Tab-separated table of C-alpha atoms in Angstrom:
chain	number	residue	atom	x	y	z
S	121	MET	CA	10.325	10.803	-9.456
S	122	LYS	CA	13.735	9.318	-8.981
S	123	GLN	CA	14.550	6.177	-7.037
S	124	VAL	CA	17.426	6.327	-4.568
S	125	GLN	CA	19.735	3.296	-4.578
S	126	PRO	CA	22.622	3.524	-2.065
S	127	ASP	CA	25.966	2.200	-3.317
S	128	GLY	CA	26.636	-1.348	-2.223
S	129	TRP	CA	23.047	-2.033	-1.108
S	130	GLU	CA	21.074	-4.882	-2.594
S	131	ARG	CA	18.356	-3.629	-4.927
S	132	ALA	CA	15.025	-3.391	-3.111
S	133	ARG	CA	12.315	-5.856	-4.160
S	134	GLY	CA	8.707	-4.706	-4.012
S	135	TYR	CA	9.621	-1.250	-2.679
S	136	SER	CA	12.291	1.457	-3.082
S	137	HIS	CA	14.907	2.485	-0.535
S	138	GLY	CA	14.056	6.127	-1.266
S	139	ILE	CA	12.238	8.338	-3.759
S	140	ILE	CA	12.941	11.927	-4.761
S	141	GLY	CA	9.981	13.943	-5.993
S	142	GLU	CA	9.193	17.589	-6.577
S	143	GLY	CA	5.760	19.235	-6.566
S	144	PRO	CA	2.570	19.499	-4.526
S	145	ILE	CA	2.150	16.758	-1.920
S	146	LEU	CA	-1.002	14.689	-1.520
S	147	ALA	CA	-1.364	12.814	1.766
S	148	VAL	CA	-3.876	9.971	1.577
S	149	ALA	CA	-5.377	8.997	4.928
S	150	GLY	CA	-5.225	5.377	6.002
S	151	GLN	CA	-7.541	3.290	3.847
S	152	ILE	CA	-8.908	-0.035	5.020
S	153	GLY	CA	-10.266	-3.000	3.109
S	154	TRP	CA	-13.940	-2.150	3.146
S	155	ASN	CA	-16.278	-0.839	0.512
S	156	PRO	CA	-16.029	2.909	1.233
S	157	ARG	CA	-19.610	3.532	0.100
S	158	THR	CA	-21.244	0.928	2.344
S	159	HIS	CA	-18.605	0.437	5.073
S	160	VAL	CA	-18.983	-3.315	4.561
S	161	PHE	CA	-15.970	-5.650	4.475
S	162	GLU	CA	-16.746	-7.704	1.383
S	163	ALA	CA	-13.474	-9.633	1.811
S	164	LYS	CA	-12.751	-11.327	5.121
S	165	ASP	CA	-9.231	-12.489	4.183
S	166	PHE	CA	-5.958	-10.562	4.371
S	167	VAL	CA	-5.243	-10.479	0.614
S	168	GLY	CA	-8.791	-9.453	-0.302
S	169	GLN	CA	-8.815	-6.635	2.246
S	170	THR	CA	-5.385	-5.480	1.069
S	171	ARG	CA	-6.548	-5.400	-2.559
S	172	GLN	CA	-9.565	-3.294	-1.527
S	173	ALA	CA	-7.447	-0.953	0.645
S	174	LEU	CA	-5.048	-0.399	-2.281
S	175	GLN	CA	-8.006	0.260	-4.583
S	176	ASN	CA	-9.368	2.760	-2.066
S	177	VAL	CA	-5.981	4.549	-2.057
S	178	ALA	CA	-6.034	4.592	-5.880
S	179	THR	CA	-9.559	6.051	-5.860
S	180	VAL	CA	-8.468	8.926	-3.608
S	181	LEU	CA	-5.475	9.533	-5.906
S	182	GLU	CA	-7.799	9.585	-8.916
S	183	ALA	CA	-10.125	12.060	-7.173
S	184	ALA	CA	-7.083	14.346	-6.805
S	185	GLY	CA	-6.331	14.042	-10.523
S	186	THR	CA	-3.385	11.686	-10.195
S	187	GLY	CA	-2.625	7.994	-9.817
S	188	PRO	CA	-0.336	5.375	-8.313
S	189	HIS	CA	2.570	6.530	-10.495
S	190	HIS	CA	2.910	9.618	-8.262
S	191	VAL	CA	3.027	7.735	-4.943
S	192	ILE	CA	6.398	8.074	-3.226
S	193	ARG	CA	5.576	6.395	0.099
S	194	LEU	CA	3.209	3.753	1.469
S	195	THR	CA	2.786	2.758	5.096
S	196	TRP	CA	0.943	-0.476	5.766
S	197	TYR	CA	-0.442	-1.198	9.236
S	198	ILE	CA	-1.208	-4.903	9.585
S	199	THR	CA	-2.707	-6.908	12.431
S	200	ASP	CA	-1.190	-10.299	11.550
S	201	ARG	CA	2.494	-10.606	10.653
S	202	ASP	CA	2.154	-14.307	9.829
S	203	ALA	CA	-0.744	-13.693	7.427
S	204	TYR	CA	1.373	-11.051	5.670
S	205	LEU	CA	4.379	-13.364	5.353
S	206	ARG	CA	2.234	-16.319	4.194
S	207	SER	CA	0.623	-14.152	1.520
S	208	VAL	CA	3.606	-12.274	0.073
S	209	ARG	CA	3.198	-13.726	-3.426
S	210	GLU	CA	-0.570	-13.078	-3.531
S	211	LEU	CA	-0.077	-9.605	-2.024
S	212	GLY	CA	2.418	-8.815	-4.776
S	213	ALA	CA	-0.127	-9.821	-7.411
S	214	ALA	CA	-2.858	-7.716	-5.758
S	215	TYR	CA	-0.444	-4.784	-5.491
S	216	ARG	CA	0.490	-4.978	-9.201
S	217	GLU	CA	-3.217	-5.146	-10.177
S	218	VAL	CA	-3.698	-1.679	-8.679
S	219	PHE	CA	-0.255	-0.024	-8.643
S	220	SER	CA	1.383	-1.761	-11.638
S	221	ASP	CA	5.155	-1.985	-11.342
S	222	ARG	CA	5.625	1.245	-9.343
S	223	TYR	CA	7.442	0.609	-6.075
S	224	PRO	CA	7.581	3.564	-3.676
S	225	ALA	CA	9.360	3.649	-0.345
S	226	MET	CA	7.306	1.434	1.964
S	227	SER	CA	7.040	0.470	5.603
S	228	VAL	CA	4.998	-2.338	7.132
S	229	VAL	CA	4.070	-1.954	10.795
S	230	VAL	CA	2.479	-4.718	12.870
S	231	VAL	CA	-0.184	-3.328	15.217
S	232	ALA	CA	-2.351	-4.849	17.924
S	233	GLY	CA	-5.522	-3.721	16.174
S	234	LEU	CA	-7.150	-1.100	13.994
S	235	LEU	CA	-10.080	1.183	14.778
S	236	GLU	CA	-12.500	-0.920	12.716
S	237	ALA	CA	-12.495	-4.318	14.431
S	238	GLU	CA	-12.841	-6.293	11.158
S	239	ALA	CA	-9.956	-4.451	9.454
S	240	LEU	CA	-6.819	-6.526	8.896
S	241	VAL	CA	-4.808	-3.835	7.083
S	242	GLU	CA	-4.734	-0.051	6.761
S	243	ILE	CA	-2.643	1.695	4.083
S	244	GLU	CA	-1.527	5.345	3.996
S	245	ALA	CA	0.037	6.969	0.929
S	246	THR	CA	2.032	10.073	0.104
S	247	ALA	CA	2.129	11.274	-3.473
S	248	VAL	CA	4.026	14.086	-5.170
S	249	VAL	CA	1.767	15.396	-7.911
């Protein structure tokens, strides 16, 4: 993987402007912050659900024989922009717990709601294995 850094642009913090990868692509469906075995939201807060959603993404990556180091893109769908902005520091810590210091290209999209009414965040991933 190679990060893309356009000339004259400020270095991205917590994500990359672009990533170049070569190999088979793994698309990870949107993962929410519930326990995937029980479908129970053990965390009711934004950071806790995000940590679980990231762990769920990592578990799918592991099942495919890879890990967060091969992720080139993340898309986060969130239901509360203010909760996201209030929690940036804690979200960064939760992110690093699961993904270490790998920062793929990332988008955050604010949505009116998610299919599961209790879900506060849903995260999709694309990896090049």
